[in-house]
Amino acid sequence: MTEPTTLPAGTRPLTVRRGAVHDTVRTHLARGRGVLLTGPTGIGRTTVTHQLIADLRGQGHRILHCSPSPVEKNTPFLGLIDLLADLGDDALAALAAHERAALEGALLRSAPRAGTGRGAEAGPEGGREALVLRIAVRKVVALLCGAGPCLLVVDDTQWLDRATADVLNYIARRVGPGFSVLATLRSETEPGPSPAGPDGAVSALDLCPRPVRQIPVPPMTVHEIAELLERHDQPPWPRRLVARLHEASGGNPRAALELSAALDERVRTQGLDGTELPDCLEALPVPDCLRRPLVDRIDALPAHARDTLVLAGAAVRPTVELLRRAGRRHAGADLDVCVRHGLVRAPVPSDHEAITFLDPLTPVVLRAETPYEQVMAAHRALADASDDAVERAHHIARLTAAPDPAVAAGLSAAASAARRRGAPRTAARLGRMAAAYTPAGQEYADVDRRLTAAEDAIEAGDLGFARQLAHEALGGAERPADRVRAWNVVIDSCGQAMAEIADVFPEAVRDAAGDPALLAQLHYRMSWRAWMVGGSAARAHGHAVRAAGLAARTGDRYTELMALTQQAALELFLGLPGAEATLAAALAAPHHVPAMTHHNGPLYLKYRFHLVRDELDAARTELRALVYRLRQRGSADSLSQCLIGLAQVEIQRGRCGPALTIARQSLRITEEAGLSQGPAWYAVALAETAGGSLSRALTAAEAARRHSEDDNDRLFLPRALHAEGRIRLFRGQSERAVELLACTGELETAQGQRDPATRRWHADLAEALAATGRPDEADAVLATGRRQAERLARTGVLATLDRAAAVVAAQRGELTDAAALLESAAGRLRISGYPLEEARARVALGRVRRRLGDEGSAHAAFAAALRVFTKADARPLAVLARAERDRAQDDAVRLPEGGLWSEQLTSTEQSVVARVAQGASNREIAAGLVVSVKTVEAALTRAYRKLGAKSRVDITRMVMSRPTA
C-alpha cells in the first residue's frame, strides 16, 4: 500500500497547499460521498490526494490506498492487493469460509484451488467466484466502516486493473455510512471511457459512491508558483520572470519547476547576471522532459496538419478564418487531426474564435522544431492575410532583422490599437518591440516608446517590466520631461512599498529643473509618500494642495484631478470642513477619463464620502458601476482596490457571502498582477471574520500586517492591526486585542485622524479595554471618538460608540443603564442600515439581561442576534451568538452529569437526550450544539439502544422519572 512521504519534524514541505480544492474535496468526502479529481499530468492531483490522506488519517479515518502504474494495468487484482495490504486476519474472521477463501485467493494469501488456475473470472464457476469475492470485499469494508470512517483512495485510475475496478464498482453503491471514495484521473483520459480496459469496462466515475462530484485540480496562480519555486530552492527570479514561467507552464507546477531549472542551468552555464535574463521577446529554454512528449505528438501528425499547426503557432491570435486566408484551405479538418493528437483543445472553435493549445509550450517547441525558412514563410503569409493592426505589425517585425523606422512606427501604431481595445499588456510588449526596432539617431522616439510601454505595463499590473523599461529610458533620456516621466513610472510601480524609493524623489526634483508642470506630478506622488511612509496626513495635505495648484496653472487636468482627490481624501481623514467642496471640484467638468476610472480618482473617493454619511446603498451603487467599467477596461490595481472597497460595503450591508467572494477575487488579482498584497489580505480578513471562519480570518489579518510592515506602509498597517484586533476580541483574547487596537489608535491619531467614520476602531478598542477590566481607559477612548463624531454628525459611529459605552457600563455593574443603552443602540444601528453591528449590540444586550436574571429577555436578545447573523450569512458571528444563547439555556436547565441513565451515555449523547426531554427538535438540537442534524440523529439512535427506549416519549419519561443521583 502506497503512503505519502512523511517529512522530518521542522522540515518545510515542498508542496504548496491548494486551499480551495482541498477544502471542497474534504467537505464532499465528509458527507460519505465520492470525489473524482481530474487534471493533466503534473497539475498536482497526487499532491492534493496525499495532503488529504494525511489530514484525514490524523482525524481517525481508516485509509485504503493504491496508486497503480501503467505496467500494472493488466495484472488482475493488483490494485485490490494494494488496497487491502494491511488487512489483518481478524478482519477476515467474520466472513463465511467460501468468502474468505475467495478473498484470500485474490489477495494471493492462499494457493488457488484445483481447476481455477486462471483465477476468479474463469468460466461459469469463475463468474460465481467473482460474485463471492465482491460480497466478501463489501463485508470487509463495511466492517472497517463500523469501527470509524473509511476512505478508499485510488490514485491514477486510468492504470487500475479491470478485476479490481469491477470489485470497486460493486461495493461503491453497497457500503453504507462512513464510506467514501477519492479517485484521481489524468484529464487526457475522459471520465466516460474505461480506466481499466476495453469498451464496456468500469469508468472512473463508477468507482465512487453516489452522488459523485468531479473536481478538476486548477492551475496554480502566479503567487503559488512563486511559493513553489521558493520551496524547491529555485533562484529568486524577478517577478516578471516568475510571471513568464507561470504563463509558459500554464500554471502546471511540475512544468514550472522544470522550466525554472532549465533557465537556471542556462544562467549558470552562460554566466549571466540579473540584467541579462530573458526579456519578453526571448523564448524561455524548454527542457527535454517537457519538449520530448510534444515533439512526439507533433511528429505523429500528417504533413498537412503539421503545416497548419505551424501557422497557428506563429499567429498572435490564431483563428480558422485567419489560417484559411493565409493559405490553409482545410484548416478546420487539419485542426481536428491536431485535437485527436492532443495538441489543440477540443472542440475547435468557430471560424472567428481563437484556437487554444492544450500545452502553452506547444508554439515554442513547434517554432524550434520547424525549419527557419518555413517559420518566416508562416509570418509572411500571416502578415499578408491579417486585417488586424496588432497581428500584422507582429509578423512584419518578425520578418525584419535590423532596426527599421517603418517597422517601428507600425509597432507603435499597433500598441496604440491594443491600448484602445483595453489590452495594456499587449500594448506594452508591442511598445517595447517598437523601441527595439527604432534606428540609432532617433533617441527621442526610442525613449518615448519605452516610456509609453512602461506606462502600459503599469496599467497591466506588470510592475517589474515597467521598472525595467523606465530604467532603460533613463539611460538615454536627456530632456527633463522624459526623465521625470521615467521617475514617475519607477514611483508608481512600487505600489504600497514607497519606502524603497526614498532616493528617487530628490533626483526627480533635480531633473524637473523647476518646471511647474513636472513639479505638480512629483508633489502629487510626494503627498502619497508623506502619508504612507511618513505617516503624516497634514504634510501629505500640503503636497496635495501644491500639486493641484501647479497642475491647474499648467493645464494638466489629469494631475489636477488626482491631486484634488487626494486633497479631499486627506481633508476627510483630518476632519476638515472643506472636504466636500474639494471633492465637488474634482468631480466637476471638464472630466478626464483615466482619472475618473482610477482607484485614486474622484469617483472612487465618492463612495467613501457615502460611507461616512451611512449611505451604504449609494456607496455600493458607485462601486459596482466603477467595477463594471474596470472589468471592461482598467488596470489590475484599480480593479483590485475597487473590489476591496466593495467587499467592505457588502460586509456593512450584511451580505457576507458575496463579500467573501469579492475579497478573494481581489486577492487573486493582486497575486497574479504582482501588486502589494497588504490591502487585499486586509479585505480577506474582514470578509472571513464576517462570513468565513475566524481562524482563516486571523491568518489573513496576520498576512495583511506582515505585508504592510514589509512595505513600510503606514497607511494600511493600522487597518491590518484593527482587523486582527477585532478577531482577537471575538475569540476572547482580550489582552492581545487591546495591544493591537491600541496600536491602531496610536498610529491613526499620529497620522492626524479626526473623523472616526473613516477608521472605526474606537468602539472595538473600548470593548477590549472593558473586557480586560480597564473601564476608565475605555471611557477616555469613547469620549475622544464621541467629540469628533458629534462635531461631524456621524450617526452610525455614535450608535456603535453607545454600544461600547453600554459594555463598559456593564463591566462596572451598571446593568440597568447598560441594557437601556443597548436597546437604543441596536435600534439606531438597524435604522442606519448596519445589521452586523446591530446584532453585536443584541448579543451584548443578551449578556446583560442574563446577568439581570431575566432569562426570557436574554434568550430573546440572543435569538434576535442569531436571526440577523443567519440572514447575513455571518457564520462565525452566528456561532458566537448561538453559543451565548445555549449557555443561557444551559444555565436555566442544568444537564445531569451522572446517575442511572446518564452514566451510560457519552457527553454528546447526554446533551442530545437532555434537549429531547426539553421538547427540542433534531434541527434545534443541531443548531444549539453546533453540529449537523445527522450527528444528532446518530447520537439519538445510540441513546435509544443504550437506554432501551423506543420513542422520544420514552426518553422524556426516563429523564424525568429517573433523575441522576
mmCIF file with all atom_site columns, N, CA and C in Angstrom, residues 307-308 310-312 314-316 319-329 372-388 391-399:
data_model
loop_
_atom_site.group_PDB
_atom_site.id
_atom_site.type_symbol
_atom_site.label_atom_id
_atom_site.label_alt_id
_atom_site.label_comp_id
_atom_site.label_asym_id
_atom_site.label_entity_id
_atom_site.label_seq_id
_atom_site.pdbx_PDB_ins_code
_atom_site.Cartn_x
_atom_site.Cartn_y
_atom_site.Cartn_z
_atom_site.occupancy
_atom_site.B_iso_or_equiv
_atom_site.pdbx_formal_charge
_atom_site.auth_seq_id
_atom_site.auth_comp_id
_atom_site.auth_asym_id
_atom_site.auth_atom_id
_atom_site.pdbx_PDB_model_num
ATOM 1   N N  . ASP A 1 307 ? 1.712   21.513 -41.000 1.00 0.00 ? 307 ASP A N  1
ATOM 2   C CA . ASP A 1 307 ? 1.893   22.831 -41.607 1.00 0.00 ? 307 ASP A CA 1
ATOM 3   C C  . ASP A 1 307 ? 0.854   23.822 -41.091 1.00 0.00 ? 307 ASP A C  1
ATOM 4   N N  . THR A 1 308 ? -0.373  23.342 -40.919 1.00 0.00 ? 308 THR A N  1
ATOM 5   C CA . THR A 1 308 ? -1.413  24.215 -40.369 1.00 0.00 ? 308 THR A CA 1
ATOM 6   C C  . THR A 1 308 ? -1.098  24.584 -38.926 1.00 0.00 ? 308 THR A C  1
ATOM 7   N N  . VAL A 1 310 ? 1.886   24.790 -37.555 1.00 0.00 ? 310 VAL A N  1
ATOM 8   C CA . VAL A 1 310 ? 2.984   25.769 -37.559 1.00 0.00 ? 310 VAL A CA 1
ATOM 9   C C  . VAL A 1 310 ? 2.434   27.170 -37.761 1.00 0.00 ? 310 VAL A C  1
ATOM 10  N N  . LEU A 1 311 ? 1.493   27.306 -38.698 1.00 0.00 ? 311 LEU A N  1
ATOM 11  C CA . LEU A 1 311 ? 0.896   28.602 -38.962 1.00 0.00 ? 311 LEU A CA 1
ATOM 12  C C  . LEU A 1 311 ? 0.138   29.116 -37.738 1.00 0.00 ? 311 LEU A C  1
ATOM 13  N N  . ALA A 1 312 ? -0.620  28.223 -37.095 1.00 0.00 ? 312 ALA A N  1
ATOM 14  C CA . ALA A 1 312 ? -1.373  28.620 -35.892 1.00 0.00 ? 312 ALA A CA 1
ATOM 15  C C  . ALA A 1 312 ? -0.428  29.022 -34.767 1.00 0.00 ? 312 ALA A C  1
ATOM 16  N N  . ALA A 1 314 ? 2.462   30.391 -35.025 1.00 0.00 ? 314 ALA A N  1
ATOM 17  C CA . ALA A 1 314 ? 3.117   31.662 -35.317 1.00 0.00 ? 314 ALA A CA 1
ATOM 18  C C  . ALA A 1 314 ? 2.187   32.849 -35.131 1.00 0.00 ? 314 ALA A C  1
ATOM 19  N N  . ALA A 1 315 ? 0.875   32.627 -35.138 1.00 0.00 ? 315 ALA A N  1
ATOM 20  C CA . ALA A 1 315 ? -0.093  33.718 -35.055 1.00 0.00 ? 315 ALA A CA 1
ATOM 21  C C  . ALA A 1 315 ? -0.205  34.244 -33.632 1.00 0.00 ? 315 ALA A C  1
ATOM 22  N N  . VAL A 1 316 ? -0.505  35.523 -33.515 1.00 0.00 ? 316 VAL A N  1
ATOM 23  C CA . VAL A 1 316 ? -0.767  36.118 -32.200 1.00 0.00 ? 316 VAL A CA 1
ATOM 24  C C  . VAL A 1 316 ? -2.107  35.628 -31.671 1.00 0.00 ? 316 VAL A C  1
ATOM 25  N N  . THR A 1 319 ? -7.038  31.952 -35.613 1.00 0.00 ? 319 THR A N  1
ATOM 26  C CA . THR A 1 319 ? -8.426  31.551 -35.836 1.00 0.00 ? 319 THR A CA 1
ATOM 27  C C  . THR A 1 319 ? -8.471  30.735 -37.125 1.00 0.00 ? 319 THR A C  1
ATOM 28  N N  . VAL A 1 320 ? -9.533  29.966 -37.281 1.00 0.00 ? 320 VAL A N  1
ATOM 29  C CA . VAL A 1 320 ? -9.684  29.175 -38.504 1.00 0.00 ? 320 VAL A CA 1
ATOM 30  C C  . VAL A 1 320 ? -9.756  30.090 -39.718 1.00 0.00 ? 320 VAL A C  1
ATOM 31  N N  . GLU A 1 321 ? -10.463 31.199 -39.576 1.00 0.00 ? 321 GLU A N  1
ATOM 32  C CA . GLU A 1 321 ? -10.603 32.135 -40.689 1.00 0.00 ? 321 GLU A CA 1
ATOM 33  C C  . GLU A 1 321 ? -9.251  32.718 -41.080 1.00 0.00 ? 321 GLU A C  1
ATOM 34  N N  . LEU A 1 322 ? -8.422  33.106 -40.116 1.00 0.00 ? 322 LEU A N  1
ATOM 35  C CA . LEU A 1 322 ? -7.105  33.657 -40.419 1.00 0.00 ? 322 LEU A CA 1
ATOM 36  C C  . LEU A 1 322 ? -6.236  32.617 -41.128 1.00 0.00 ? 322 LEU A C  1
ATOM 37  N N  . LEU A 1 323 ? -6.270  31.378 -40.646 1.00 0.00 ? 323 LEU A N  1
ATOM 38  C CA . LEU A 1 323 ? -5.448  30.330 -41.264 1.00 0.00 ? 323 LEU A CA 1
ATOM 39  C C  . LEU A 1 323 ? -5.896  30.059 -42.703 1.00 0.00 ? 323 LEU A C  1
ATOM 40  N N  . ARG A 1 324 ? -7.187  30.141 -42.943 1.00 0.00 ? 324 ARG A N  1
ATOM 41  C CA . ARG A 1 324 ? -7.669  29.944 -44.315 1.00 0.00 ? 324 ARG A CA 1
ATOM 42  C C  . ARG A 1 324 ? -7.186  31.069 -45.222 1.00 0.00 ? 324 ARG A C  1
ATOM 43  N N  . ARG A 1 325 ? -7.275  32.300 -44.726 1.00 0.00 ? 325 ARG A N  1
ATOM 44  C CA . ARG A 1 325 ? -6.816  33.422 -45.552 1.00 0.00 ? 325 ARG A CA 1
ATOM 45  C C  . ARG A 1 325 ? -5.320  33.348 -45.799 1.00 0.00 ? 325 ARG A C  1
ATOM 46  N N  . ALA A 1 326 ? -4.597  32.702 -44.874 1.00 0.00 ? 326 ALA A N  1
ATOM 47  C CA . ALA A 1 326 ? -3.149  32.566 -45.028 1.00 0.00 ? 326 ALA A CA 1
ATOM 48  C C  . ALA A 1 326 ? -2.759  31.374 -45.883 1.00 0.00 ? 326 ALA A C  1
ATOM 49  N N  . GLY A 1 327 ? -3.746  30.706 -46.496 1.00 0.00 ? 327 GLY A N  1
ATOM 50  C CA . GLY A 1 327 ? -3.433  29.645 -47.447 1.00 0.00 ? 327 GLY A CA 1
ATOM 51  C C  . GLY A 1 327 ? -3.768  28.243 -47.019 1.00 0.00 ? 327 GLY A C  1
ATOM 52  N N  . ARG A 1 328 ? -4.265  28.039 -45.809 1.00 0.00 ? 328 ARG A N  1
ATOM 53  C CA . ARG A 1 328 ? -4.617  26.683 -45.354 1.00 0.00 ? 328 ARG A CA 1
ATOM 54  C C  . ARG A 1 328 ? -6.109  26.478 -45.537 1.00 0.00 ? 328 ARG A C  1
ATOM 55  N N  . ARG A 1 329 ? -6.504  26.040 -46.736 1.00 0.00 ? 329 ARG A N  1
ATOM 56  C CA . ARG A 1 329 ? -7.919  25.931 -47.091 1.00 0.00 ? 329 ARG A CA 1
ATOM 57  C C  . ARG A 1 329 ? -8.659  24.926 -46.211 1.00 0.00 ? 329 ARG A C  1
ATOM 58  N N  . TYR A 1 372 ? 13.793  27.262 -40.251 1.00 0.00 ? 372 TYR A N  1
ATOM 59  C CA . TYR A 1 372 ? 13.684  28.716 -40.191 1.00 0.00 ? 372 TYR A CA 1
ATOM 60  C C  . TYR A 1 372 ? 12.913  29.270 -41.381 1.00 0.00 ? 372 TYR A C  1
ATOM 61  N N  . GLU A 1 373 ? 13.169  28.741 -42.566 1.00 0.00 ? 373 GLU A N  1
ATOM 62  C CA . GLU A 1 373 ? 12.513  29.248 -43.772 1.00 0.00 ? 373 GLU A CA 1
ATOM 63  C C  . GLU A 1 373 ? 11.007  29.071 -43.689 1.00 0.00 ? 373 GLU A C  1
ATOM 64  N N  . GLN A 1 374 ? 10.564  27.943 -43.127 1.00 0.00 ? 374 GLN A N  1
ATOM 65  C CA . GLN A 1 374 ? 9.128   27.708 -43.019 1.00 0.00 ? 374 GLN A CA 1
ATOM 66  C C  . GLN A 1 374 ? 8.499   28.650 -41.993 1.00 0.00 ? 374 GLN A C  1
ATOM 67  N N  . VAL A 1 375 ? 9.211   28.929 -40.896 1.00 0.00 ? 375 VAL A N  1
ATOM 68  C CA . VAL A 1 375 ? 8.688   29.859 -39.893 1.00 0.00 ? 375 VAL A CA 1
ATOM 69  C C  . VAL A 1 375 ? 8.539   31.257 -40.499 1.00 0.00 ? 375 VAL A C  1
ATOM 70  N N  . MET A 1 376 ? 9.558   31.694 -41.238 1.00 0.00 ? 376 MET A N  1
ATOM 71  C CA . MET A 1 376 ? 9.478   33.011 -41.867 1.00 0.00 ? 376 MET A CA 1
ATOM 72  C C  . MET A 1 376 ? 8.354   33.062 -42.904 1.00 0.00 ? 376 MET A C  1
ATOM 73  N N  . ALA A 1 377 ? 8.174   31.957 -43.628 1.00 0.00 ? 377 ALA A N  1
ATOM 74  C CA . ALA A 1 377 ? 7.078   31.906 -44.600 1.00 0.00 ? 377 ALA A CA 1
ATOM 75  C C  . ALA A 1 377 ? 5.730   32.011 -43.902 1.00 0.00 ? 377 ALA A C  1
ATOM 76  N N  . ALA A 1 378 ? 5.625   31.407 -42.726 1.00 0.00 ? 378 ALA A N  1
ATOM 77  C CA . ALA A 1 378 ? 4.377   31.495 -41.961 1.00 0.00 ? 378 ALA A CA 1
ATOM 78  C C  . ALA A 1 378 ? 4.107   32.935 -41.544 1.00 0.00 ? 378 ALA A C  1
ATOM 79  N N  . HIS A 1 379 ? 5.130   33.631 -41.058 1.00 0.00 ? 379 HIS A N  1
ATOM 80  C CA . HIS A 1 379 ? 4.943   35.038 -40.670 1.00 0.00 ? 379 HIS A CA 1
ATOM 81  C C  . HIS A 1 379 ? 4.575   35.897 -41.883 1.00 0.00 ? 379 HIS A C  1
ATOM 82  N N  . ARG A 1 380 ? 5.190   35.607 -43.032 1.00 0.00 ? 380 ARG A N  1
ATOM 83  C CA . ARG A 1 380 ? 4.889   36.379 -44.240 1.00 0.00 ? 380 ARG A CA 1
ATOM 84  C C  . ARG A 1 380 ? 3.436   36.171 -44.657 1.00 0.00 ? 380 ARG A C  1
ATOM 85  N N  . ALA A 1 381 ? 2.988   34.917 -44.611 1.00 0.00 ? 381 ALA A N  1
ATOM 86  C CA . ALA A 1 381 ? 1.609   34.616 -45.007 1.00 0.00 ? 381 ALA A CA 1
ATOM 87  C C  . ALA A 1 381 ? 0.613   35.258 -44.045 1.00 0.00 ? 381 ALA A C  1
ATOM 88  N N  . LEU A 1 382 ? 0.934   35.241 -42.764 1.00 0.00 ? 382 LEU A N  1
ATOM 89  C CA . LEU A 1 382 ? 0.031   35.815 -41.774 1.00 0.00 ? 382 LEU A CA 1
ATOM 90  C C  . LEU A 1 382 ? 0.002   37.344 -41.877 1.00 0.00 ? 382 LEU A C  1
ATOM 91  N N  . ALA A 1 383 ? 1.148   37.950 -42.164 1.00 0.00 ? 383 ALA A N  1
ATOM 92  C CA . ALA A 1 383 ? 1.184   39.404 -42.340 1.00 0.00 ? 383 ALA A CA 1
ATOM 93  C C  . ALA A 1 383 ? 0.320   39.838 -43.507 1.00 0.00 ? 383 ALA A C  1
ATOM 94  N N  . ASP A 1 384 ? 0.361   39.065 -44.597 1.00 0.00 ? 384 ASP A N  1
ATOM 95  C CA . ASP A 1 384 ? -0.453  39.388 -45.775 1.00 0.00 ? 384 ASP A CA 1
ATOM 96  C C  . ASP A 1 384 ? -1.935  39.132 -45.522 1.00 0.00 ? 384 ASP A C  1
ATOM 97  N N  . ALA A 1 385 ? -2.225  38.114 -44.707 1.00 0.00 ? 385 ALA A N  1
ATOM 98  C CA . ALA A 1 385 ? -3.623  37.700 -44.528 1.00 0.00 ? 385 ALA A CA 1
ATOM 99  C C  . ALA A 1 385 ? -4.342  38.493 -43.453 1.00 0.00 ? 385 ALA A C  1
ATOM 100 N N  . SER A 1 386 ? -3.625  39.056 -42.479 1.00 0.00 ? 386 SER A N  1
ATOM 101 C CA . SER A 1 386 ? -4.275  39.667 -41.320 1.00 0.00 ? 386 SER A CA 1
ATOM 102 C C  . SER A 1 386 ? -4.839  41.037 -41.659 1.00 0.00 ? 386 SER A C  1
ATOM 103 N N  . ASP A 1 387 ? -6.041  41.291 -41.147 1.00 0.00 ? 387 ASP A N  1
ATOM 104 C CA . ASP A 1 387 ? -6.638  42.620 -41.260 1.00 0.00 ? 387 ASP A CA 1
ATOM 105 C C  . ASP A 1 387 ? -6.606  43.350 -39.921 1.00 0.00 ? 387 ASP A C  1
ATOM 106 N N  . ASP A 1 388 ? -5.823  42.802 -38.961 1.00 0.00 ? 388 ASP A N  1
ATOM 107 C CA . ASP A 1 388 ? -5.702  43.398 -37.627 1.00 0.00 ? 388 ASP A CA 1
ATOM 108 C C  . ASP A 1 388 ? -4.336  44.048 -37.498 1.00 0.00 ? 388 ASP A C  1
ATOM 109 N N  . GLU A 1 391 ? -1.852  42.148 -35.115 1.00 0.00 ? 391 GLU A N  1
ATOM 110 C CA . GLU A 1 391 ? -1.355  40.904 -35.704 1.00 0.00 ? 391 GLU A CA 1
ATOM 111 C C  . GLU A 1 391 ? -0.358  41.201 -36.821 1.00 0.00 ? 391 GLU A C  1
ATOM 112 N N  . ARG A 1 392 ? -0.710  42.118 -37.713 1.00 0.00 ? 392 ARG A N  1
ATOM 113 C CA . ARG A 1 392 ? 0.147   42.404 -38.863 1.00 0.00 ? 392 ARG A CA 1
ATOM 114 C C  . ARG A 1 392 ? 1.494   42.977 -38.420 1.00 0.00 ? 392 ARG A C  1
ATOM 115 N N  . ALA A 1 393 ? 1.478   43.898 -37.477 1.00 0.00 ? 393 ALA A N  1
ATOM 116 C CA . ALA A 1 393 ? 2.734   44.505 -37.024 1.00 0.00 ? 393 ALA A CA 1
ATOM 117 C C  . ALA A 1 393 ? 3.643   43.465 -36.384 1.00 0.00 ? 393 ALA A C  1
ATOM 118 N N  . HIS A 1 394 ? 3.075   42.542 -35.654 1.00 0.00 ? 394 HIS A N  1
ATOM 119 C CA . HIS A 1 394 ? 3.869   41.485 -35.022 1.00 0.00 ? 394 HIS A CA 1
ATOM 120 C C  . HIS A 1 394 ? 4.610   40.671 -36.073 1.00 0.00 ? 394 HIS A C  1
ATOM 121 N N  . HIS A 1 395 ? 3.929   40.281 -37.147 1.00 0.00 ? 395 HIS A N  1
ATOM 122 C CA . HIS A 1 395 ? 4.558   39.429 -38.160 1.00 0.00 ? 395 HIS A CA 1
ATOM 123 C C  . HIS A 1 395 ? 5.571   40.208 -38.992 1.00 0.00 ? 395 HIS A C  1
ATOM 124 N N  . ILE A 1 396 ? 5.286   41.461 -39.293 1.00 0.00 ? 396 ILE A N  1
ATOM 125 C CA . ILE A 1 396 ? 6.248   42.278 -40.031 1.00 0.00 ? 396 ILE A CA 1
ATOM 126 C C  . ILE A 1 396 ? 7.533   42.428 -39.219 1.00 0.00 ? 396 ILE A C  1
ATOM 127 N N  . ALA A 1 397 ? 7.394   42.596 -37.904 1.00 0.00 ? 397 ALA A N  1
ATOM 128 C CA . ALA A 1 397 ? 8.577   42.716 -37.054 1.00 0.00 ? 397 ALA A CA 1
ATOM 129 C C  . ALA A 1 397 ? 9.389   41.425 -37.070 1.00 0.00 ? 397 ALA A C  1
ATOM 130 N N  . ARG A 1 398 ? 8.716   40.284 -37.052 1.00 0.00 ? 398 ARG A N  1
ATOM 131 C CA . ARG A 1 398 ? 9.421   39.005 -37.078 1.00 0.00 ? 398 ARG A CA 1
ATOM 132 C C  . ARG A 1 398 ? 10.190  38.811 -38.389 1.00 0.00 ? 398 ARG A C  1
ATOM 133 N N  . LEU A 1 399 ? 9.717   39.450 -39.452 1.00 0.00 ? 399 LEU A N  1
ATOM 134 C CA . LEU A 1 399 ? 10.365  39.314 -40.756 1.00 0.00 ? 399 LEU A CA 1
ATOM 135 C C  . LEU A 1 399 ? 11.525  40.288 -40.929 1.00 0.00 ? 399 LEU A C  1
#
